[in-house]
PDB file of N, CA, C and O in Angstrom:
ATOM      1  N   TRP A   1      75.578 -45.485  36.557  1.00 60.00           N
ATOM      2  CA  TRP A   1      75.463 -46.151  35.287  1.00 60.00           C
ATOM      3  C   TRP A   1      75.834 -47.618  35.375  1.00 60.00           C
ATOM      4  O   TRP A   1      75.989 -48.276  34.365  1.00 60.00           O
ATOM      5  N   SER A   2      75.966 -48.099  36.591  1.00 72.00           N
ATOM      6  CA  SER A   2      76.307 -49.503  36.766  1.00 72.00           C
ATOM      7  C   SER A   2      75.224 -50.389  36.147  1.00 72.00           C
ATOM      8  O   SER A   2      74.039 -50.179  36.355  1.00 72.00           O
ATOM      9  N   GLY A   3      75.649 -51.359  35.381  1.00 78.00           N
ATOM     10  CA  GLY A   3      74.715 -52.281  34.773  1.00 78.00           C
ATOM     11  C   GLY A   3      74.172 -51.835  33.426  1.00 78.00           C
ATOM     12  O   GLY A   3      73.438 -52.573  32.780  1.00 78.00           O
ATOM     13  N   ILE A   4      74.514 -50.625  32.996  1.00 77.00           N
ATOM     14  CA  ILE A   4      74.042 -50.131  31.704  1.00 77.00           C
ATOM     15  C   ILE A   4      74.943 -50.680  30.598  1.00 77.00           C
ATOM     16  O   ILE A   4      76.169 -50.630  30.706  1.00 77.00           O
ATOM     17  N   ASP A   5      74.349 -51.196  29.568  1.00 81.00           N
ATOM     18  CA  ASP A   5      75.095 -51.706  28.421  1.00 81.00           C
ATOM     19  C   ASP A   5      75.767 -50.530  27.706  1.00 81.00           C
ATOM     20  O   ASP A   5      75.097 -49.701  27.098  1.00 81.00           O
ATOM     21  N   ARG A   6      77.076 -50.447  27.788  1.00 78.00           N
ATOM     22  CA  ARG A   6      77.833 -49.324  27.232  1.00 78.00           C
ATOM     23  C   ARG A   6      77.801 -49.306  25.707  1.00 78.00           C
ATOM     24  O   ARG A   6      78.161 -48.300  25.101  1.00 78.00           O
ATOM     25  N   SER A   7      77.391 -50.403  25.082  1.00 80.00           N
ATOM     26  CA  SER A   7      77.364 -50.425  23.622  1.00 80.00           C
ATOM     27  C   SER A   7      76.077 -49.807  23.060  1.00 80.00           C
ATOM     28  O   SER A   7      75.979 -49.613  21.848  1.00 80.00           O
ATOM     29  N   LEU A   8      75.102 -49.512  23.920  1.00 84.00           N
ATOM     30  CA  LEU A   8      73.870 -48.894  23.435  1.00 84.00           C
ATOM     31  C   LEU A   8      74.147 -47.482  22.941  1.00 84.00           C
ATOM     32  O   LEU A   8      74.880 -46.725  23.581  1.00 84.00           O
ATOM     33  N   PRO A   9      73.578 -47.117  21.805  1.00 86.00           N
ATOM     34  CA  PRO A   9      73.797 -45.759  21.301  1.00 86.00           C
ATOM     35  C   PRO A   9      73.149 -44.721  22.222  1.00 86.00           C
ATOM     36  O   PRO A   9      72.130 -44.987  22.853  1.00 86.00           O
ATOM     37  N   ARG A  10      73.774 -43.545  22.285  1.00 88.00           N
ATOM     38  CA  ARG A  10      73.264 -42.460  23.116  1.00 88.00           C
ATOM     39  C   ARG A  10      73.062 -41.223  22.249  1.00 88.00           C
ATOM     40  O   ARG A  10      73.939 -40.858  21.473  1.00 88.00           O
ATOM     41  N   THR A  11      71.909 -40.613  22.413  1.00 94.00           N
ATOM     42  CA  THR A  11      71.592 -39.393  21.682  1.00 94.00           C
ATOM     43  C   THR A  11      71.173 -38.333  22.686  1.00 94.00           C
ATOM     44  O   THR A  11      70.290 -38.578  23.522  1.00 94.00           O
ATOM     45  N   TYR A  12      71.798 -37.175  22.626  1.00 96.00           N
ATOM     46  CA  TYR A  12      71.438 -36.044  23.470  1.00 96.00           C
ATOM     47  C   TYR A  12      70.749 -35.022  22.579  1.00 96.00           C
ATOM     48  O   TYR A  12      71.308 -34.598  21.569  1.00 96.00           O
ATOM     49  N   VAL A  13      69.556 -34.628  22.962  1.00 97.00           N
ATOM     50  CA  VAL A  13      68.826 -33.620  22.213  1.00 97.00           C
ATOM     51  C   VAL A  13      69.079 -32.275  22.885  1.00 97.00           C
ATOM     52  O   VAL A  13      68.613 -32.024  23.994  1.00 97.00           O
ATOM     53  N   ARG A  14      69.882 -31.443  22.205  1.00 98.00           N
ATOM     54  CA  ARG A  14      70.211 -30.117  22.744  1.00 98.00           C
ATOM     55  C   ARG A  14      69.079 -29.161  22.351  1.00 98.00           C
ATOM     56  O   ARG A  14      68.809 -28.950  21.176  1.00 98.00           O
ATOM     57  N   LEU A  15      68.440 -28.605  23.364  1.00 98.00           N
ATOM     58  CA  LEU A  15      67.298 -27.717  23.145  1.00 98.00           C
ATOM     59  C   LEU A  15      67.797 -26.278  23.030  1.00 98.00           C
ATOM     60  O   LEU A  15      68.207 -25.673  24.021  1.00 98.00           O
ATOM     61  N   LEU A  16      67.759 -25.758  21.829  1.00 98.00           N
ATOM     62  CA  LEU A  16      68.382 -24.471  21.541  1.00 98.00           C
ATOM     63  C   LEU A  16      67.650 -23.275  22.145  1.00 98.00           C
ATOM     64  O   LEU A  16      68.249 -22.220  22.325  1.00 98.00           O
ATOM     65  N   LEU A  17      66.370 -23.436  22.471  1.00 97.00           N
ATOM     66  CA  LEU A  17      65.589 -22.320  23.010  1.00 97.00           C
ATOM     67  C   LEU A  17      65.272 -22.498  24.494  1.00 97.00           C
ATOM     68  O   LEU A  17      64.416 -21.813  25.041  1.00 97.00           O
ATOM     69  N   ASP A  18      65.976 -23.412  25.143  1.00 97.00           N
ATOM     70  CA  ASP A  18      65.723 -23.710  26.551  1.00 97.00           C
ATOM     71  C   ASP A  18      66.328 -22.622  27.427  1.00 97.00           C
ATOM     72  O   ASP A  18      67.532 -22.360  27.383  1.00 97.00           O
ATOM     73  N   ASN A  19      65.481 -21.970  28.226  1.00 97.00           N
ATOM     74  CA  ASN A  19      65.954 -20.947  29.157  1.00 97.00           C
ATOM     75  C   ASN A  19      66.220 -21.521  30.544  1.00 97.00           C
ATOM     76  O   ASN A  19      66.907 -20.898  31.347  1.00 97.00           O
ATOM     77  N   ALA A  20      65.665 -22.683  30.849  1.00 97.00           N
ATOM     78  CA  ALA A  20      65.870 -23.307  32.155  1.00 97.00           C
ATOM     79  C   ALA A  20      67.232 -23.998  32.220  1.00 97.00           C
ATOM     80  O   ALA A  20      67.957 -23.889  33.210  1.00 97.00           O
ATOM     81  N   VAL A  21      67.561 -24.729  31.165  1.00 98.00           N
ATOM     82  CA  VAL A  21      68.878 -25.367  31.030  1.00 98.00           C
ATOM     83  C   VAL A  21      69.450 -24.846  29.718  1.00 98.00           C
ATOM     84  O   VAL A  21      69.132 -25.348  28.645  1.00 98.00           O
ATOM     85  N   THR A  22      70.251 -23.818  29.831  1.00 97.00           N
ATOM     86  CA  THR A  22      70.742 -23.114  28.645  1.00 97.00           C
ATOM     87  C   THR A  22      71.587 -24.043  27.761  1.00 97.00           C
ATOM     88  O   THR A  22      72.135 -25.043  28.244  1.00 97.00           O
ATOM     89  N   PRO A  23      71.700 -23.701  26.478  1.00 96.00           N
ATOM     90  CA  PRO A  23      72.559 -24.507  25.612  1.00 96.00           C
ATOM     91  C   PRO A  23      73.997 -24.632  26.144  1.00 96.00           C
ATOM     92  O   PRO A  23      74.603 -25.706  26.007  1.00 96.00           O
ATOM     93  N   ASP A  24      74.527 -23.589  26.778  1.00 97.00           N
ATOM     94  CA  ASP A  24      75.872 -23.694  27.367  1.00 97.00           C
ATOM     95  C   ASP A  24      75.909 -24.739  28.473  1.00 97.00           C
ATOM     96  O   ASP A  24      76.851 -25.528  28.567  1.00 97.00           O
ATOM     97  N   ALA A  25      74.881 -24.758  29.318  1.00 98.00           N
ATOM     98  CA  ALA A  25      74.809 -25.768  30.377  1.00 98.00           C
ATOM     99  C   ALA A  25      74.645 -27.165  29.780  1.00 98.00           C
ATOM    100  O   ALA A  25      75.233 -28.134  30.273  1.00 98.00           O
ATOM    101  N   GLN A  26      73.866 -27.259  28.715  1.00 98.00           N
ATOM    102  CA  GLN A  26      73.699 -28.544  28.047  1.00 98.00           C
ATOM    103  C   GLN A  26      75.020 -29.018  27.449  1.00 98.00           C
ATOM    104  O   GLN A  26      75.340 -30.219  27.501  1.00 98.00           O
ATOM    105  N   ASP A  27      75.796 -28.094  26.899  1.00 97.00           N
ATOM    106  CA  ASP A  27      77.111 -28.461  26.354  1.00 97.00           C
ATOM    107  C   ASP A  27      78.006 -29.033  27.443  1.00 97.00           C
ATOM    108  O   ASP A  27      78.773 -29.969  27.201  1.00 97.00           O
ATOM    109  N   HIS A  28      77.898 -28.481  28.636  1.00 96.00           N
ATOM    110  CA  HIS A  28      78.675 -28.995  29.771  1.00 96.00           C
ATOM    111  C   HIS A  28      78.239 -30.430  30.102  1.00 96.00           C
ATOM    112  O   HIS A  28      79.077 -31.302  30.333  1.00 96.00           O
ATOM    113  N   MET A  29      76.938 -30.688  30.086  1.00 94.00           N
ATOM    114  CA  MET A  29      76.437 -32.039  30.350  1.00 94.00           C
ATOM    115  C   MET A  29      76.887 -33.019  29.274  1.00 94.00           C
ATOM    116  O   MET A  29      77.269 -34.155  29.572  1.00 94.00           O
ATOM    117  N   ILE A  30      76.874 -32.559  28.033  1.00 94.00           N
ATOM    118  CA  ILE A  30      77.330 -33.404  26.926  1.00 94.00           C
ATOM    119  C   ILE A  30      78.807 -33.738  27.101  1.00 94.00           C
ATOM    120  O   ILE A  30      79.223 -34.892  26.937  1.00 94.00           O
ATOM    121  N   ALA A  31      79.605 -32.746  27.469  1.00 94.00           N
ATOM    122  CA  ALA A  31      81.034 -32.982  27.690  1.00 94.00           C
ATOM    123  C   ALA A  31      81.246 -33.980  28.819  1.00 94.00           C
ATOM    124  O   ALA A  31      82.123 -34.855  28.721  1.00 94.00           O
ATOM    125  N   ASN A  32      80.440 -33.886  29.876  1.00 91.00           N
ATOM    126  CA  ASN A  32      80.558 -34.853  30.975  1.00 91.00           C
ATOM    127  C   ASN A  32      80.232 -36.263  30.509  1.00 91.00           C
ATOM    128  O   ASN A  32      80.897 -37.221  30.920  1.00 91.00           O
ATOM    129  N   LEU A  33      79.210 -36.412  29.687  1.00 87.00           N
ATOM    130  CA  LEU A  33      78.880 -37.735  29.158  1.00 87.00           C
ATOM    131  C   LEU A  33      80.041 -38.307  28.355  1.00 87.00           C
ATOM    132  O   LEU A  33      80.330 -39.497  28.430  1.00 87.00           O
ATOM    133  N   ARG A  34      80.683 -37.456  27.603  1.00 89.00           N
ATOM    134  CA  ARG A  34      81.769 -37.925  26.728  1.00 89.00           C
ATOM    135  C   ARG A  34      83.035 -38.262  27.500  1.00 89.00           C
ATOM    136  O   ARG A  34      83.894 -38.978  26.968  1.00 89.00           O
ATOM    137  N   THR A  35      83.184 -37.798  28.737  1.00 88.00           N
ATOM    138  CA  THR A  35      84.384 -38.134  29.511  1.00 88.00           C
ATOM    139  C   THR A  35      84.432 -39.612  29.858  1.00 88.00           C
ATOM    140  O   THR A  35      85.491 -40.126  30.199  1.00 88.00           O
ATOM    141  N   THR A  36      83.303 -40.298  29.755  1.00 80.00           N
ATOM    142  CA  THR A  36      83.274 -41.734  30.035  1.00 80.00           C
ATOM    143  C   THR A  36      83.827 -42.541  28.868  1.00 80.00           C
ATOM    144  O   THR A  36      83.982 -43.742  28.979  1.00 80.00           O
ATOM    145  N   GLY A  37      84.079 -41.860  27.752  1.00 79.00           N
ATOM    146  CA  GLY A  37      84.558 -42.544  26.556  1.00 79.00           C
ATOM    147  C   GLY A  37      83.436 -42.982  25.643  1.00 79.00           C
ATOM    148  O   GLY A  37      83.674 -43.524  24.575  1.00 79.00           O
ATOM    149  N   ASP A  38      82.194 -42.748  26.083  1.00 80.00           N
ATOM    150  CA  ASP A  38      81.050 -43.132  25.266  1.00 80.00           C
ATOM    151  C   ASP A  38      80.878 -42.160  24.106  1.00 80.00           C
ATOM    152  O   ASP A  38      81.182 -40.978  24.214  1.00 80.00           O
ATOM    153  N   VAL A  39      80.375 -42.679  23.009  1.00 87.00           N
ATOM    154  CA  VAL A  39      80.030 -41.845  21.872  1.00 87.00           C
ATOM    155  C   VAL A  39      78.624 -41.321  22.113  1.00 87.00           C
ATOM    156  O   VAL A  39      77.711 -42.085  22.413  1.00 87.00           O
ATOM    157  N   VAL A  40      78.470 -40.014  22.018  1.00 91.00           N
ATOM    158  CA  VAL A  40      77.173 -39.384  22.222  1.00 91.00           C
ATOM    159  C   VAL A  40      76.849 -38.568  20.980  1.00 91.00           C
ATOM    160  O   VAL A  40      77.564 -37.619  20.651  1.00 91.00           O
ATOM    161  N   GLU A  41      75.796 -38.958  20.284  1.00 95.00           N
ATOM    162  CA  GLU A  41      75.330 -38.178  19.153  1.00 95.00           C
ATOM    163  C   GLU A  41      74.537 -36.998  19.715  1.00 95.00           C
ATOM    164  O   GLU A  41      73.731 -37.162  20.628  1.00 95.00           O
ATOM    165  N   VAL A  42      74.766 -35.824  19.167  1.00 97.00           N
ATOM    166  CA  VAL A  42      74.040 -34.634  19.611  1.00 97.00           C
ATOM    167  C   VAL A  42      73.161 -34.151  18.472  1.00 97.00           C
ATOM    168  O   VAL A  42      73.617 -33.979  17.344  1.00 97.00           O
ATOM    169  N   VAL A  43      71.880 -33.973  18.795  1.00 97.00           N
ATOM    170  CA  VAL A  43      70.915 -33.467  17.827  1.00 97.00           C
ATOM    171  C   VAL A  43      70.388 -32.145  18.356  1.00 97.00           C
ATOM    172  O   VAL A  43      69.916 -32.071  19.491  1.00 97.00           O
ATOM    173  N   ASP A  44      70.515 -31.091  17.553  1.00 98.00           N
ATOM    174  CA  ASP A  44      69.982 -29.780  17.943  1.00 98.00           C
ATOM    175  C   ASP A  44      68.518 -29.688  17.561  1.00 98.00           C
ATOM    176  O   ASP A  44      68.121 -30.103  16.472  1.00 98.00           O
ATOM    177  N   LEU A  45      67.722 -29.136  18.481  1.00 98.00           N
ATOM    178  CA  LEU A  45      66.297 -28.982  18.237  1.00 98.00           C
ATOM    179  C   LEU A  45      65.881 -27.581  18.660  1.00 98.00           C
ATOM    180  O   LEU A  45      66.178 -27.153  19.784  1.00 98.00           O
ATOM    181  N   ALA A  46      65.220 -26.875  17.761  1.00 97.00           N
ATOM    182  CA  ALA A  46      64.713 -25.532  18.063  1.00 97.00           C
ATOM    183  C   ALA A  46      63.465 -25.690  18.923  1.00 97.00           C
ATOM    184  O   ALA A  46      62.349 -25.758  18.420  1.00 97.00           O
ATOM    185  N   ALA A  47      63.679 -25.810  20.226  1.00 97.00           N
ATOM    186  CA  ALA A  47      62.582 -26.026  21.164  1.00 97.00           C
ATOM    187  C   ALA A  47      62.984 -25.500  22.527  1.00 97.00           C
ATOM    188  O   ALA A  47      64.169 -25.361  22.830  1.00 97.00           O
ATOM    189  N   GLY A  48      61.972 -25.242  23.340  1.00 97.00           N
ATOM    190  CA  GLY A  48      62.190 -24.806  24.708  1.00 97.00           C
ATOM    191  C   GLY A  48      62.351 -25.996  25.641  1.00 97.00           C
ATOM    192  O   GLY A  48      62.567 -27.131  25.208  1.00 97.00           O
ATOM    193  N   HIS A  49      62.198 -25.744  26.931  1.00 97.00           N
ATOM    194  CA  HIS A  49      62.460 -26.746  27.966  1.00 97.00           C
ATOM    195  C   HIS A  49      61.521 -27.952  27.877  1.00 97.00           C
ATOM    196  O   HIS A  49      61.888 -29.039  28.299  1.00 97.00           O
ATOM    197  N   CYS A  50      60.339 -27.769  27.354  1.00 97.00           N
ATOM    198  CA  CYS A  50      59.382 -28.868  27.174  1.00 97.00           C
ATOM    199  C   CYS A  50      59.166 -29.075  25.679  1.00 97.00           C
ATOM    200  O   CYS A  50      58.158 -28.633  25.118  1.00 97.00           O
ATOM    201  N   PRO A  51      60.100 -29.749  25.012  1.00 97.00           N
ATOM    202  CA  PRO A  51      60.046 -29.841  23.556  1.00 97.00           C
ATOM    203  C   PRO A  51      58.813 -30.569  23.036  1.00 97.00           C
ATOM    204  O   PRO A  51      58.365 -30.306  21.932  1.00 97.00           O
ATOM    205  N   MET A  52      58.245 -31.449  23.845  1.00 97.00           N
ATOM    206  CA  MET A  52      57.054 -32.162  23.390  1.00 97.00           C
ATOM    207  C   MET A  52      55.860 -31.231  23.284  1.00 97.00           C
ATOM    208  O   MET A  52      54.872 -31.562  22.630  1.00 97.00           O
ATOM    209  N   ILE A  53      55.970 -30.036  23.885  1.00 97.00           N
ATOM    210  CA  ILE A  53      54.920 -29.030  23.770  1.00 97.00           C
ATOM    211  C   ILE A  53      55.296 -27.974  22.730  1.00 97.00           C
ATOM    212  O   ILE A  53      54.490 -27.607  21.881  1.00 97.00           O
ATOM    213  N   SER A  54      56.549 -27.495  22.791  1.00 96.00           N
ATOM    214  CA  SER A  54      56.949 -26.405  21.896  1.00 96.00           C
ATOM    215  C   SER A  54      57.316 -26.868  20.487  1.00 96.00           C
ATOM    216  O   SER A  54      57.269 -26.082  19.550  1.00 96.00           O
ATOM    217  N   ASN A  55      57.692 -28.143  20.332  1.00 97.00           N
ATOM    218  CA  ASN A  55      58.060 -28.646  19.006  1.00 97.00           C
ATOM    219  C   ASN A  55      57.820 -30.155  18.920  1.00 97.00           C
ATOM    220  O   ASN A  55      58.758 -30.944  18.784  1.00 97.00           O
ATOM    221  N   PRO A  56      56.549 -30.595  19.017  1.00 98.00           N
ATOM    222  CA  PRO A  56      56.285 -32.041  18.995  1.00 98.00           C
ATOM    223  C   PRO A  56      56.728 -32.733  17.713  1.00 98.00           C
ATOM    224  O   PRO A  56      57.187 -33.875  17.749  1.00 98.00           O
ATOM    225  N   ALA A  57      56.616 -32.047  16.590  1.00 98.00           N
ATOM    226  CA  ALA A  57      57.046 -32.655  15.326  1.00 98.00           C
ATOM    227  C   ALA A  57      58.556 -32.897  15.339  1.00 98.00           C
ATOM    228  O   ALA A  57      59.044 -33.916  14.834  1.00 98.00           O
ATOM    229  N   GLY A  58      59.303 -31.955  15.915  1.00 97.00           N
ATOM    230  CA  GLY A  58      60.755 -32.121  16.007  1.00 97.00           C
ATOM    231  C   GLY A  58      61.140 -33.288  16.899  1.00 97.00           C
ATOM    232  O   GLY A  58      62.044 -34.064  16.581  1.00 97.00           O
ATOM    233  N   VAL A  59      60.434 -33.429  18.021  1.00 97.00           N
ATOM    234  CA  VAL A  59      60.693 -34.565  18.929  1.00 97.00           C
ATOM    235  C   VAL A  59      60.392 -35.880  18.217  1.00 97.00           C
ATOM    236  O   VAL A  59      61.171 -36.827  18.287  1.00 97.00           O
ATOM    237  N   ALA A  60      59.279 -35.920  17.503  1.00 97.00           N
ATOM    238  CA  ALA A  60      58.911 -37.141  16.772  1.00 97.00           C
ATOM    239  C   ALA A  60      59.977 -37.491  15.737  1.00 97.00           C
ATOM    240  O   ALA A  60      60.337 -38.657  15.578  1.00 97.00           O
ATOM    241  N   ALA A  61      60.491 -36.474  15.050  1.00 97.00           N
ATOM    242  CA  ALA A  61      61.528 -36.721  14.036  1.00 97.00           C
ATOM    243  C   ALA A  61      62.794 -37.285  14.668  1.00 97.00           C
ATOM    244  O   ALA A  61      63.418 -38.209  14.124  1.00 97.00           O
ATOM    245  N   VAL A  62      63.189 -36.747  15.827  1.00 96.00           N
ATOM    246  CA  VAL A  62      64.382 -37.240  16.516  1.00 96.00           C
ATOM    247  C   VAL A  62      64.161 -38.691  16.937  1.00 96.00           C
ATOM    248  O   VAL A  62      65.026 -39.550  16.722  1.00 96.00           O
ATOM    249  N   LEU A  63      63.017 -38.982  17.530  1.00 95.00           N
ATOM    250  CA  LEU A  63      62.729 -40.350  17.964  1.00 95.00           C
ATOM    251  C   LEU A  63      62.690 -41.317  16.790  1.00 95.00           C
ATOM    252  O   LEU A  63      63.231 -42.430  16.860  1.00 95.00           O
ATOM    253  N   ASN A  64      62.068 -40.912  15.701  1.00 96.00           N
ATOM    254  CA  ASN A  64      61.998 -41.770  14.512  1.00 96.00           C
ATOM    255  C   ASN A  64      63.385 -42.046  13.948  1.00 96.00           C
ATOM    256  O   ASN A  64      63.643 -43.142  13.432  1.00 96.00           O
ATOM    257  N   ALA A  65      64.274 -41.075  14.039  1.00 94.00           N
ATOM    258  CA  ALA A  65      65.642 -41.265  13.536  1.00 94.00           C
ATOM    259  C   ALA A  65      66.455 -42.211  14.407  1.00 94.00           C
ATOM    260  O   ALA A  65      67.438 -42.776  13.954  1.00 94.00           O
ATOM    261  N   CYS A  66      66.028 -42.386  15.661  1.00 88.00           N
ATOM    262  CA  CYS A  66      66.766 -43.247  16.592  1.00 88.00           C
ATOM    263  C   CYS A  66      66.419 -44.724  16.460  1.00 88.00           C
ATOM    264  O   CYS A  66      67.116 -45.566  16.991  1.00 88.00           O
ATOM    265  N   VAL A  67      65.337 -45.005  15.776  1.00 83.00           N
ATOM    266  CA  VAL A  67      64.921 -46.420  15.673  1.00 83.00           C
ATOM    267  C   VAL A  67      65.091 -46.954  14.279  1.00 83.00           C
ATOM    268  O   VAL A  67      65.266 -46.289  13.339  1.00 83.00           O
TER     269      VAL A  67
END
């Protein structure tokens, strides 16, 4: 993460129906991100591992909320 502007907002989209990276595994990744002291917003999305296929409207809503 060297050179990354730490003030940039971070959003993690937790995929609730992901069987490849389970929600428990995602929670572990989120916890690791937060150990740096960064604020990480978490958005839950009812989607599988490829959310742009299983829930494109949900992905669009998350992206629109970030800008």
